[in-house]
Amino acid sequence: MSRRPDPLAQVSDFDIRLLKIYRSVVECGGFSAAENVLGIGRSAISQQMNDLEQRLGLRLCQRGRAGFSLTEEGREVYHSALQLLSALETFRTEVNGLHQHLRGELNIGLTDNLVTLPHMRITHALAELKDRGPDVRIQIRMIAPSQVEQGVLDGSLHVGVVPQTSPLSGLEYQPLYSERSLLYCAVGHPLFYADDQQIDDERLNGQDAIAPTFRLPADIQAHYQALHCTASASDREGMAFLILTGRYIGYLPDHYASFWVQQGRLRALKPAQRFYDLSLSWVTRKGRRPNLVLESFLESLAATR
């Protein structure tokens, strides 16, 4: 015995529309009474009901001179339609609620010492994310730029902030900040007490200096190649430690160094000539899966310009 095919093996948008019309017809008590509610004519309603009956393979109602009445199957279809349409509305409400009440986690990798940037775009975006999703778990890792990019590539990080150098394939970069770095020395260093007129390029380039081990654009690397680099550091905090010994000169972001400058512990050397500007970008993986938490964070980040 052959099995009768399921008339609604796949429920389409058209089927949902027909069921909504059917619900209105039943609740209005007939085609004529449903005209004003549905905003379509009686003949159009009749055609829609014929389409639904053909789709279901069932006679749903009696209509004619005797008036409108549901068949037994029509009553069962009506109750099933109510359950389906209610479930759809619940689904819609819950999904919309996800946009208002985010859940999940956000894993961020940051280059060190961005918190002192005056713009605070990351801070403001994190605050907005926490407001929108109080249950969102935020995890921040302060690591070298190459590790940030690798973490975004392998999926252990959702987003990162790195200096904009040569972009890696598989990653998308969006400009975030531009920061200026100046050449500094500290209390105890001979240049700290020297007059500006006494500090020429030859004297500067002969001082012990610090080179970074993280990637930087070629034009910025040239600033370090001009110096006599006898020490290195993997991050800006390490560079600050060495500069503050009073034995080395080195470049630091001006926003990061300002605390020690105000204390009289650091001095910028030839700031009109010895500086460079570095672009910082947020980075995400190309072709990433949709993630409401991440997209909400990036949306806030883009808006805080």
PDB file of C-alpha atoms in Angstrom:
ATOM      1  CA  MET A   1       0.000   0.000   0.000  1.00  0.00           C
ATOM      2  CA  SER A   2       1.538   3.334  -1.094  1.00  0.00           C
ATOM      3  CA  ARG A   3       1.829   6.040   1.526  1.00  0.00           C
ATOM      4  CA  ARG A   4       0.009   9.305   0.852  1.00  0.00           C
ATOM      5  CA  PRO A   5       2.537  12.150   0.556  1.00  0.00           C
ATOM      6  CA  ASP A   6       2.598  14.734   3.318  1.00  0.00           C
ATOM      7  CA  PRO A   7       0.882  17.830   1.846  1.00  0.00           C
ATOM      8  CA  LEU A   8       2.893  20.169   4.124  1.00  0.00           C
ATOM      9  CA  ALA A   9       6.230  18.417   4.242  1.00  0.00           C
ATOM     10  CA  GLN A  10       7.703  21.869   3.849  1.00  0.00           C
ATOM     11  CA  VAL A  11       5.767  24.825   5.252  1.00  0.00           C
ATOM     12  CA  SER A  12       6.319  27.891   3.080  1.00  0.00           C
ATOM     13  CA  ASP A  13       5.623  31.580   3.685  1.00  0.00           C
ATOM     14  CA  PHE A  14       2.622  31.142   1.390  1.00  0.00           C
ATOM     15  CA  ASP A  15       1.214  28.414   3.654  1.00  0.00           C
ATOM     16  CA  ILE A  16       1.639  30.648   6.712  1.00  0.00           C
ATOM     17  CA  ARG A  17      -0.213  33.442   4.929  1.00  0.00           C
ATOM     18  CA  LEU A  18      -3.099  31.114   4.026  1.00  0.00           C
ATOM     19  CA  LEU A  19      -3.346  29.842   7.602  1.00  0.00           C
ATOM     20  CA  LYS A  20      -3.499  33.411   8.938  1.00  0.00           C
ATOM     21  CA  ILE A  21      -6.352  34.175   6.526  1.00  0.00           C
ATOM     22  CA  TYR A  22      -8.100  30.967   7.569  1.00  0.00           C
ATOM     23  CA  ARG A  23      -7.796  31.936  11.239  1.00  0.00           C
ATOM     24  CA  SER A  24      -9.419  35.304  10.531  1.00  0.00           C
ATOM     25  CA  VAL A  25     -12.246  33.712   8.528  1.00  0.00           C
ATOM     26  CA  VAL A  26     -13.025  31.272  11.336  1.00  0.00           C
ATOM     27  CA  GLU A  27     -12.874  33.940  14.031  1.00  0.00           C
ATOM     28  CA  CYS A  28     -15.065  36.309  11.989  1.00  0.00           C
ATOM     29  CA  GLY A  29     -17.578  33.530  11.280  1.00  0.00           C
ATOM     30  CA  GLY A  30     -17.425  33.606   7.485  1.00  0.00           C
ATOM     31  CA  PHE A  31     -16.029  35.128   4.314  1.00  0.00           C
ATOM     32  CA  SER A  32     -18.198  38.252   4.213  1.00  0.00           C
ATOM     33  CA  ALA A  33     -17.505  39.199   7.816  1.00  0.00           C
ATOM     34  CA  ALA A  34     -13.743  38.732   7.243  1.00  0.00           C
ATOM     35  CA  GLU A  35     -13.585  41.182   4.333  1.00  0.00           C
ATOM     36  CA  ASN A  36     -13.121  44.281   6.493  1.00  0.00           C
ATOM     37  CA  VAL A  37     -10.626  42.570   8.802  1.00  0.00           C
ATOM     38  CA  LEU A  38      -8.462  41.231   5.986  1.00  0.00           C
ATOM     39  CA  GLY A  39      -8.896  44.152   3.619  1.00  0.00           C
ATOM     40  CA  ILE A  40      -9.610  41.916   0.624  1.00  0.00           C
ATOM     41  CA  GLY A  41     -12.791  40.967  -1.184  1.00  0.00           C
ATOM     42  CA  ARG A  42     -14.963  37.910  -0.649  1.00  0.00           C
ATOM     43  CA  SER A  43     -13.934  36.331  -3.953  1.00  0.00           C
ATOM     44  CA  ALA A  44     -10.251  36.685  -3.086  1.00  0.00           C
ATOM     45  CA  ILE A  45     -10.849  35.116   0.328  1.00  0.00           C
ATOM     46  CA  SER A  46     -12.729  32.234  -1.319  1.00  0.00           C
ATOM     47  CA  GLN A  47      -9.817  31.657  -3.695  1.00  0.00           C
ATOM     48  CA  GLN A  48      -7.348  31.649  -0.812  1.00  0.00           C
ATOM     49  CA  MET A  49      -9.438  29.079   1.057  1.00  0.00           C
ATOM     50  CA  ASN A  50      -9.580  26.900  -2.052  1.00  0.00           C
ATOM     51  CA  ASP A  51      -5.812  27.093  -2.282  1.00  0.00           C
ATOM     52  CA  LEU A  52      -5.421  26.080   1.366  1.00  0.00           C
ATOM     53  CA  GLU A  53      -7.813  23.139   1.014  1.00  0.00           C
ATOM     54  CA  GLN A  54      -5.914  21.932  -2.039  1.00  0.00           C
ATOM     55  CA  ARG A  55      -2.601  22.274  -0.196  1.00  0.00           C
ATOM     56  CA  LEU A  56      -3.945  20.265   2.772  1.00  0.00           C
ATOM     57  CA  GLY A  57      -6.067  17.829   0.798  1.00  0.00           C
ATOM     58  CA  LEU A  58      -8.946  18.479   3.214  1.00  0.00           C
ATOM     59  CA  ARG A  59     -12.361  20.113   3.136  1.00  0.00           C
ATOM     60  CA  LEU A  60     -12.187  22.777   5.848  1.00  0.00           C
ATOM     61  CA  CYS A  61     -15.582  24.484   5.764  1.00  0.00           C
ATOM     62  CA  GLN A  62     -19.050  24.505   4.269  1.00  0.00           C
ATOM     63  CA  ARG A  63     -20.126  27.702   2.550  1.00  0.00           C
ATOM     64  CA  GLY A  64     -23.204  28.514   0.574  1.00  0.00           C
ATOM     65  CA  ARG A  65     -26.854  29.325   1.129  1.00  0.00           C
ATOM     66  CA  ALA A  66     -26.882  27.347   4.347  1.00  0.00           C
ATOM     67  CA  GLY A  67     -24.181  29.659   5.727  1.00  0.00           C
ATOM     68  CA  PHE A  68     -20.628  29.138   6.889  1.00  0.00           C
ATOM     69  CA  SER A  69     -19.616  26.198   9.106  1.00  0.00           C
ATOM     70  CA  LEU A  70     -16.456  24.255   9.815  1.00  0.00           C
ATOM     71  CA  THR A  71     -16.010  20.584   9.033  1.00  0.00           C
ATOM     72  CA  GLU A  72     -14.541  18.325  11.686  1.00  0.00           C
ATOM     73  CA  GLU A  73     -11.199  18.467   9.886  1.00  0.00           C
ATOM     74  CA  GLY A  74     -11.562  22.255   9.623  1.00  0.00           C
ATOM     75  CA  ARG A  75     -11.880  22.585  13.406  1.00  0.00           C
ATOM     76  CA  GLU A  76      -8.767  20.477  13.948  1.00  0.00           C
ATOM     77  CA  VAL A  77      -6.817  22.461  11.370  1.00  0.00           C
ATOM     78  CA  TYR A  78      -7.951  25.693  13.051  1.00  0.00           C
ATOM     79  CA  HIS A  79      -6.662  24.565  16.468  1.00  0.00           C
ATOM     80  CA  SER A  80      -3.392  23.320  14.930  1.00  0.00           C
ATOM     81  CA  ALA A  81      -3.014  26.631  13.069  1.00  0.00           C
ATOM     82  CA  LEU A  82      -3.429  28.517  16.342  1.00  0.00           C
ATOM     83  CA  GLN A  83      -0.629  26.489  17.902  1.00  0.00           C
ATOM     84  CA  LEU A  84       1.643  27.008  14.898  1.00  0.00           C
ATOM     85  CA  LEU A  85       1.042  30.747  14.615  1.00  0.00           C
ATOM     86  CA  SER A  86       1.479  31.164  18.366  1.00  0.00           C
ATOM     87  CA  ALA A  87       4.776  29.263  18.220  1.00  0.00           C
ATOM     88  CA  LEU A  88       5.949  31.490  15.366  1.00  0.00           C
ATOM     89  CA  GLU A  89       5.104  34.616  17.340  1.00  0.00           C
ATOM     90  CA  THR A  90       6.943  33.251  20.376  1.00  0.00           C
ATOM     91  CA  PHE A  91       9.952  32.486  18.185  1.00  0.00           C
ATOM     92  CA  ARG A  92       9.880  36.010  16.714  1.00  0.00           C
ATOM     93  CA  THR A  93       9.642  37.601  20.155  1.00  0.00           C
ATOM     94  CA  GLU A  94      12.460  35.506  21.608  1.00  0.00           C
ATOM     95  CA  VAL A  95      14.794  36.151  18.664  1.00  0.00           C
ATOM     96  CA  ASN A  96      14.074  39.878  18.813  1.00  0.00           C
ATOM     97  CA  GLY A  97      14.782  39.687  22.525  1.00  0.00           C
ATOM     98  CA  LEU A  98      18.258  38.323  21.807  1.00  0.00           C
ATOM     99  CA  HIS A  99      19.111  41.625  20.182  1.00  0.00           C
ATOM    100  CA  GLN A 100      18.085  43.451  23.328  1.00  0.00           C
ATOM    101  CA  HIS A 101      19.471  40.963  25.857  1.00  0.00           C
ATOM    102  CA  LEU A 102      22.656  39.483  24.433  1.00  0.00           C
ATOM    103  CA  ARG A 103      24.145  36.304  25.836  1.00  0.00           C
ATOM    104  CA  GLY A 104      27.485  34.632  25.257  1.00  0.00           C
ATOM    105  CA  GLU A 105      31.076  35.795  25.438  1.00  0.00           C
ATOM    106  CA  LEU A 106      33.473  38.172  23.745  1.00  0.00           C
ATOM    107  CA  ASN A 107      37.175  37.336  23.634  1.00  0.00           C
ATOM    108  CA  ILE A 108      39.384  40.316  22.788  1.00  0.00           C
ATOM    109  CA  GLY A 109      43.123  40.501  22.196  1.00  0.00           C
ATOM    110  CA  LEU A 110      44.723  43.908  22.721  1.00  0.00           C
ATOM    111  CA  THR A 111      48.109  45.440  22.151  1.00  0.00           C
ATOM    112  CA  ASP A 112      49.327  46.737  25.500  1.00  0.00           C
ATOM    113  CA  ASN A 113      48.803  50.238  26.878  1.00  0.00           C
ATOM    114  CA  LEU A 114      45.768  51.358  24.898  1.00  0.00           C
ATOM    115  CA  VAL A 115      43.790  52.246  28.020  1.00  0.00           C
ATOM    116  CA  THR A 116      45.505  55.638  28.284  1.00  0.00           C
ATOM    117  CA  LEU A 117      44.328  56.747  24.857  1.00  0.00           C
ATOM    118  CA  PRO A 118      42.105  59.800  25.388  1.00  0.00           C
ATOM    119  CA  HIS A 119      39.454  58.643  22.897  1.00  0.00           C
ATOM    120  CA  MET A 120      38.678  55.471  24.915  1.00  0.00           C
ATOM    121  CA  ARG A 121      36.692  53.988  22.021  1.00  0.00           C
ATOM    122  CA  ILE A 122      37.251  50.431  23.230  1.00  0.00           C
ATOM    123  CA  THR A 123      36.184  51.333  26.765  1.00  0.00           C
ATOM    124  CA  HIS A 124      32.988  53.040  25.578  1.00  0.00           C
ATOM    125  CA  ALA A 125      32.120  50.139  23.231  1.00  0.00           C
ATOM    126  CA  LEU A 126      32.595  47.630  26.060  1.00  0.00           C
ATOM    127  CA  ALA A 127      30.349  49.729  28.305  1.00  0.00           C
ATOM    128  CA  GLU A 128      27.600  49.763  25.673  1.00  0.00           C
ATOM    129  CA  LEU A 129      27.944  46.012  25.157  1.00  0.00           C
ATOM    130  CA  LYS A 130      27.570  45.426  28.908  1.00  0.00           C
ATOM    131  CA  ASP A 131      24.474  47.642  28.981  1.00  0.00           C
ATOM    132  CA  ARG A 132      22.874  45.728  26.101  1.00  0.00           C
ATOM    133  CA  GLY A 133      23.887  42.321  27.405  1.00  0.00           C
ATOM    134  CA  PRO A 134      24.407  42.220  31.174  1.00  0.00           C
ATOM    135  CA  ASP A 135      25.059  38.472  30.971  1.00  0.00           C
ATOM    136  CA  VAL A 136      27.769  38.734  28.302  1.00  0.00           C
ATOM    137  CA  ARG A 137      31.142  37.450  29.540  1.00  0.00           C
ATOM    138  CA  ILE A 138      34.056  39.628  28.389  1.00  0.00           C
ATOM    139  CA  GLN A 139      37.599  38.256  28.367  1.00  0.00           C
ATOM    140  CA  ILE A 140      40.551  40.502  27.491  1.00  0.00           C
ATOM    141  CA  ARG A 141      44.044  39.210  26.704  1.00  0.00           C
ATOM    142  CA  MET A 142      46.975  41.641  26.578  1.00  0.00           C
ATOM    143  CA  ILE A 143      49.389  40.003  24.133  1.00  0.00           C
ATOM    144  CA  ALA A 144      51.803  40.825  21.332  1.00  0.00           C
ATOM    145  CA  PRO A 145      50.261  41.928  18.006  1.00  0.00           C
ATOM    146  CA  SER A 146      51.349  38.742  16.197  1.00  0.00           C
ATOM    147  CA  GLN A 147      49.611  36.655  18.860  1.00  0.00           C
ATOM    148  CA  VAL A 148      46.480  38.770  18.534  1.00  0.00           C
ATOM    149  CA  GLU A 149      46.337  38.151  14.781  1.00  0.00           C
ATOM    150  CA  GLN A 150      46.995  34.418  15.238  1.00  0.00           C
ATOM    151  CA  GLY A 151      44.268  34.200  17.889  1.00  0.00           C
ATOM    152  CA  VAL A 152      41.732  35.832  15.574  1.00  0.00           C
ATOM    153  CA  LEU A 153      42.773  33.504  12.749  1.00  0.00           C
ATOM    154  CA  ASP A 154      42.435  30.317  14.818  1.00  0.00           C
ATOM    155  CA  GLY A 155      39.172  31.455  16.446  1.00  0.00           C
ATOM    156  CA  SER A 156      40.400  31.692  20.037  1.00  0.00           C
ATOM    157  CA  LEU A 157      39.773  35.458  19.817  1.00  0.00           C
ATOM    158  CA  HIS A 158      36.711  37.110  18.325  1.00  0.00           C
ATOM    159  CA  VAL A 159      38.391  40.453  17.698  1.00  0.00           C
ATOM    160  CA  GLY A 160      41.731  42.121  18.282  1.00  0.00           C
ATOM    161  CA  VAL A 161      43.419  45.522  18.148  1.00  0.00           C
ATOM    162  CA  VAL A 162      46.850  45.670  16.537  1.00  0.00           C
ATOM    163  CA  PRO A 163      49.200  48.140  14.845  1.00  0.00           C
ATOM    164  CA  GLN A 164      48.390  48.372  11.146  1.00  0.00           C
ATOM    165  CA  THR A 165      51.358  46.836   9.347  1.00  0.00           C
ATOM    166  CA  SER A 166      51.223  44.432   6.424  1.00  0.00           C
ATOM    167  CA  PRO A 167      47.755  42.790   6.520  1.00  0.00           C
ATOM    168  CA  LEU A 168      47.534  39.018   6.792  1.00  0.00           C
ATOM    169  CA  SER A 169      45.324  37.111   4.386  1.00  0.00           C
ATOM    170  CA  GLY A 170      42.247  35.753   6.104  1.00  0.00           C
ATOM    171  CA  LEU A 171      41.849  38.837   8.299  1.00  0.00           C
ATOM    172  CA  GLU A 172      39.876  42.056   7.904  1.00  0.00           C
ATOM    173  CA  TYR A 173      41.284  45.316   9.280  1.00  0.00           C
ATOM    174  CA  GLN A 174      39.323  48.461  10.151  1.00  0.00           C
ATOM    175  CA  PRO A 175      41.012  51.704  11.291  1.00  0.00           C
ATOM    176  CA  LEU A 176      40.499  52.462  14.973  1.00  0.00           C
ATOM    177  CA  TYR A 177      43.112  54.855  16.364  1.00  0.00           C
ATOM    178  CA  SER A 178      46.121  56.868  15.348  1.00  0.00           C
ATOM    179  CA  GLU A 179      48.700  57.461  18.065  1.00  0.00           C
ATOM    180  CA  ARG A 180      51.877  59.534  18.091  1.00  0.00           C
ATOM    181  CA  SER A 181      55.097  58.230  19.600  1.00  0.00           C
ATOM    182  CA  LEU A 182      57.930  60.513  20.741  1.00  0.00           C
ATOM    183  CA  LEU A 183      61.527  59.783  21.624  1.00  0.00           C
ATOM    184  CA  TYR A 184      62.028  59.923  25.408  1.00  0.00           C
ATOM    185  CA  CYS A 185      64.712  59.814  28.038  1.00  0.00           C
ATOM    186  CA  ALA A 186      64.324  59.737  31.819  1.00  0.00           C
ATOM    187  CA  VAL A 187      65.750  61.399  34.904  1.00  0.00           C
ATOM    188  CA  GLY A 188      69.357  60.292  35.290  1.00  0.00           C
ATOM    189  CA  HIS A 189      70.079  60.196  31.565  1.00  0.00           C
ATOM    190  CA  PRO A 190      72.625  62.817  30.362  1.00  0.00           C
ATOM    191  CA  LEU A 191      70.235  64.132  27.694  1.00  0.00           C
ATOM    192  CA  PHE A 192      67.539  64.808  30.288  1.00  0.00           C
ATOM    193  CA  TYR A 193      69.458  67.846  31.509  1.00  0.00           C
ATOM    194  CA  ALA A 194      70.847  69.019  28.169  1.00  0.00           C
ATOM    195  CA  ASP A 195      69.670  72.139  26.352  1.00  0.00           C
ATOM    196  CA  ASP A 196      67.822  71.543  23.092  1.00  0.00           C
ATOM    197  CA  GLN A 197      70.644  73.240  21.204  1.00  0.00           C
ATOM    198  CA  GLN A 198      73.073  70.656  22.573  1.00  0.00           C
ATOM    199  CA  ILE A 199      71.044  67.705  21.258  1.00  0.00           C
ATOM    200  CA  ASP A 200      71.838  67.076  17.613  1.00  0.00           C
ATOM    201  CA  ASP A 201      71.201  63.983  15.490  1.00  0.00           C
ATOM    202  CA  GLU A 202      74.727  62.670  15.955  1.00  0.00           C
ATOM    203  CA  ARG A 203      74.474  62.829  19.719  1.00  0.00           C
ATOM    204  CA  LEU A 204      70.998  61.254  19.739  1.00  0.00           C
ATOM    205  CA  ASN A 205      71.953  58.421  17.447  1.00  0.00           C
ATOM    206  CA  GLY A 206      74.944  57.549  19.628  1.00  0.00           C
ATOM    207  CA  GLN A 207      72.880  56.874  22.780  1.00  0.00           C
ATOM    208  CA  ASP A 208      71.932  53.389  23.945  1.00  0.00           C
ATOM    209  CA  ALA A 209      68.380  52.850  22.739  1.00  0.00           C
ATOM    210  CA  ILE A 210      65.617  50.245  22.795  1.00  0.00           C
ATOM    211  CA  ALA A 211      64.155  48.470  19.771  1.00  0.00           C
ATOM    212  CA  PRO A 212      60.770  46.712  19.742  1.00  0.00           C
ATOM    213  CA  THR A 213      60.546  43.062  18.752  1.00  0.00           C
ATOM    214  CA  PHE A 214      56.942  43.393  17.520  1.00  0.00           C
ATOM    215  CA  ARG A 215      56.112  44.121  13.867  1.00  0.00           C
ATOM    216  CA  LEU A 216      55.928  47.729  12.736  1.00  0.00           C
ATOM    217  CA  PRO A 217      55.557  49.320   9.294  1.00  0.00           C
ATOM    218  CA  ALA A 218      58.799  49.759   7.342  1.00  0.00           C
ATOM    219  CA  ASP A 219      58.718  53.558   7.553  1.00  0.00           C
ATOM    220  CA  ILE A 220      58.538  53.357  11.355  1.00  0.00           C
ATOM    221  CA  GLN A 221      61.278  50.736  11.556  1.00  0.00           C
ATOM    222  CA  ALA A 222      63.550  53.343   9.949  1.00  0.00           C
ATOM    223  CA  HIS A 223      63.268  55.475  13.096  1.00  0.00           C
ATOM    224  CA  TYR A 224      64.803  52.656  15.140  1.00  0.00           C
ATOM    225  CA  GLN A 225      67.475  51.819  12.566  1.00  0.00           C
ATOM    226  CA  ALA A 226      68.830  55.340  12.977  1.00  0.00           C
ATOM    227  CA  LEU A 227      69.371  54.707  16.712  1.00  0.00           C
ATOM    228  CA  HIS A 228      72.070  52.708  18.500  1.00  0.00           C
ATOM    229  CA  CYS A 229      69.781  49.954  19.792  1.00  0.00           C
ATOM    230  CA  THR A 230      71.462  47.834  22.464  1.00  0.00           C
ATOM    231  CA  ALA A 231      68.284  46.522  24.145  1.00  0.00           C
ATOM    232  CA  SER A 232      64.898  45.230  23.012  1.00  0.00           C
ATOM    233  CA  ALA A 233      61.401  44.763  24.408  1.00  0.00           C
ATOM    234  CA  SER A 234      58.362  42.797  23.319  1.00  0.00           C
ATOM    235  CA  ASP A 235      55.894  45.550  24.285  1.00  0.00           C
ATOM    236  CA  ARG A 236      55.621  49.209  25.176  1.00  0.00           C
ATOM    237  CA  GLU A 237      55.576  48.550  28.920  1.00  0.00           C
ATOM    238  CA  GLY A 238      58.920  46.781  28.642  1.00  0.00           C
ATOM    239  CA  MET A 239      60.292  49.766  26.744  1.00  0.00           C
ATOM    240  CA  ALA A 240      59.034  52.103  29.470  1.00  0.00           C
ATOM    241  CA  PHE A 241      60.780  50.022  32.140  1.00  0.00           C
ATOM    242  CA  LEU A 242      64.108  50.399  30.349  1.00  0.00           C
ATOM    243  CA  ILE A 243      63.702  54.098  29.552  1.00  0.00           C
ATOM    244  CA  LEU A 244      62.847  54.833  33.193  1.00  0.00           C
ATOM    245  CA  THR A 245      66.206  53.369  34.281  1.00  0.00           C
ATOM    246  CA  GLY A 246      67.768  56.553  32.920  1.00  0.00           C
ATOM    247  CA  ARG A 247      70.178  54.489  30.828  1.00  0.00           C
ATOM    248  CA  TYR A 248      68.310  54.260  27.512  1.00  0.00           C
ATOM    249  CA  ILE A 249      66.316  56.386  25.108  1.00  0.00           C
ATOM    250  CA  GLY A 250      63.302  55.017  23.260  1.00  0.00           C
ATOM    251  CA  TYR A 251      59.983  55.736  21.625  1.00  0.00           C
ATOM    252  CA  LEU A 252      56.727  55.634  23.601  1.00  0.00           C
ATOM    253  CA  PRO A 253      53.171  56.702  22.712  1.00  0.00           C
ATOM    254  CA  ASP A 254      52.692  60.243  24.025  1.00  0.00           C
ATOM    255  CA  HIS A 255      49.412  59.328  25.772  1.00  0.00           C
ATOM    256  CA  TYR A 256      51.198  56.517  27.635  1.00  0.00           C
ATOM    257  CA  ALA A 257      54.234  58.602  28.580  1.00  0.00           C
ATOM    258  CA  SER A 258      52.222  61.653  29.716  1.00  0.00           C
ATOM    259  CA  PHE A 259      51.916  60.365  33.316  1.00  0.00           C
ATOM    260  CA  TRP A 260      55.716  60.347  33.798  1.00  0.00           C
ATOM    261  CA  VAL A 261      56.130  63.573  31.827  1.00  0.00           C
ATOM    262  CA  GLN A 262      53.758  65.348  34.225  1.00  0.00           C
ATOM    263  CA  GLN A 263      55.742  63.934  37.152  1.00  0.00           C
ATOM    264  CA  GLY A 264      58.943  65.322  35.650  1.00  0.00           C
ATOM    265  CA  ARG A 265      60.425  61.859  35.152  1.00  0.00           C
ATOM    266  CA  LEU A 266      60.402  61.707  31.340  1.00  0.00           C
ATOM    267  CA  ARG A 267      61.385  64.213  28.696  1.00  0.00           C
ATOM    268  CA  ALA A 268      60.663  64.153  24.964  1.00  0.00           C
ATOM    269  CA  LEU A 269      63.752  64.676  22.813  1.00  0.00           C
ATOM    270  CA  LYS A 270      63.413  66.844  19.703  1.00  0.00           C
ATOM    271  CA  PRO A 271      59.601  66.253  19.610  1.00  0.00           C
ATOM    272  CA  ALA A 272      59.170  68.320  16.437  1.00  0.00           C
ATOM    273  CA  GLN A 273      61.538  66.007  14.521  1.00  0.00           C
ATOM    274  CA  ARG A 274      61.729  62.705  16.410  1.00  0.00           C
ATOM    275  CA  PHE A 275      58.230  61.263  16.263  1.00  0.00           C
ATOM    276  CA  TYR A 276      56.112  58.839  14.263  1.00  0.00           C
ATOM    277  CA  ASP A 277      52.389  58.207  13.895  1.00  0.00           C
ATOM    278  CA  LEU A 278      51.099  54.640  14.122  1.00  0.00           C
ATOM    279  CA  SER A 279      47.677  53.503  12.934  1.00  0.00           C
ATOM    280  CA  LEU A 280      45.902  50.923  15.067  1.00  0.00           C
ATOM    281  CA  SER A 281      43.136  48.762  13.636  1.00  0.00           C
ATOM    282  CA  TRP A 282      40.600  46.309  14.910  1.00  0.00           C
ATOM    283  CA  VAL A 283      40.914  42.962  13.230  1.00  0.00           C
ATOM    284  CA  THR A 284      38.382  40.169  12.642  1.00  0.00           C
ATOM    285  CA  ARG A 285      38.458  36.963  10.655  1.00  0.00           C
ATOM    286  CA  LYS A 286      37.142  36.949   7.111  1.00  0.00           C
ATOM    287  CA  GLY A 287      34.093  34.745   6.573  1.00  0.00           C
ATOM    288  CA  ARG A 288      33.412  34.538  10.307  1.00  0.00           C
ATOM    289  CA  ARG A 289      30.152  33.005  11.509  1.00  0.00           C
ATOM    290  CA  PRO A 290      27.398  35.408  12.576  1.00  0.00           C
ATOM    291  CA  ASN A 291      27.820  36.331  16.226  1.00  0.00           C
ATOM    292  CA  LEU A 292      25.391  38.811  17.790  1.00  0.00           C
ATOM    293  CA  VAL A 293      27.725  39.654  20.662  1.00  0.00           C
ATOM    294  CA  LEU A 294      30.649  40.414  18.344  1.00  0.00           C
ATOM    295  CA  GLU A 295      28.530  42.329  15.844  1.00  0.00           C
ATOM    296  CA  SER A 296      27.033  44.425  18.647  1.00  0.00           C
ATOM    297  CA  PHE A 297      30.509  45.269  19.944  1.00  0.00           C
ATOM    298  CA  LEU A 298      31.787  46.191  16.476  1.00  0.00           C
ATOM    299  CA  GLU A 299      28.683  48.297  15.866  1.00  0.00           C
ATOM    300  CA  SER A 300      29.372  50.264  19.059  1.00  0.00           C
ATOM    301  CA  LEU A 301      33.061  50.530  18.200  1.00  0.00           C
ATOM    302  CA  ALA A 302      32.266  51.989  14.785  1.00  0.00           C
ATOM    303  CA  ALA A 303      29.817  54.473  16.292  1.00  0.00           C
ATOM    304  CA  THR A 304      32.244  55.915  18.861  1.00  0.00           C
ATOM    305  CA  ARG A 305      34.330  57.959  16.410  1.00  0.00           C
TER     306      ARG A 305
END
